[in-house]
Amino acid sequence: NDVHVATGLLKLYFREISEPAFTDHLYPSFIKAGHTSGEERSSQIQALCQELPRSHRKTLAYLFRHLQRVAQHSSLNKMQYNNLGIVFGPTLLRESEPSLD
């Protein structure tokens, strides 16, 4: 029942899948959107998320619902939204490692 083991496995899964959750193709656009602010950022990110493959959107929606529940208990687990972003962000939004083939 160690939550750290479960979290480690979840992060490992997202790190080891061949294509990142936010996809290589959209990576530059997500980075660019992150440099905007306010409503512009929100609308750009929402539009980009609609371009993700359906399976990615469904997986991310499920993960984010889980992380929302984690954040709701932040007084006990110290995992506010910003901490969850630090922990999961680099795993979900990343460039794939180049193939050594």
Steps between C-alpha positions, in 0.01 A plus 500: 500500500794736448379796292859581404536163326171548315602852397840375387339232286261751346785736414707209366214395273469848349877533469541163325221520244637564153306820436452759776147567619503846340667362181822594326308666220327748733790550744625827343146641492439416866831666594406809298155512662665479841676829432169685456281606791144509626213423266730469201698222669186321608337513157818392320553205733135394467526514121825300503346236726225450241774414248632217717406145402177393667678231703741761638215736592313225682811385687592854600144575613506193724844592637398861565185391685723286720747784556211731586399256776862494620507882512174507697692330781800734481469591868597139573730411209660840418417448131344825385445550127837670452679205663309253283603701195865483606476124552298403191556785253842393369377144457185592309635789290836399361678426178555132427850367534661459159524142384844341513421283196 
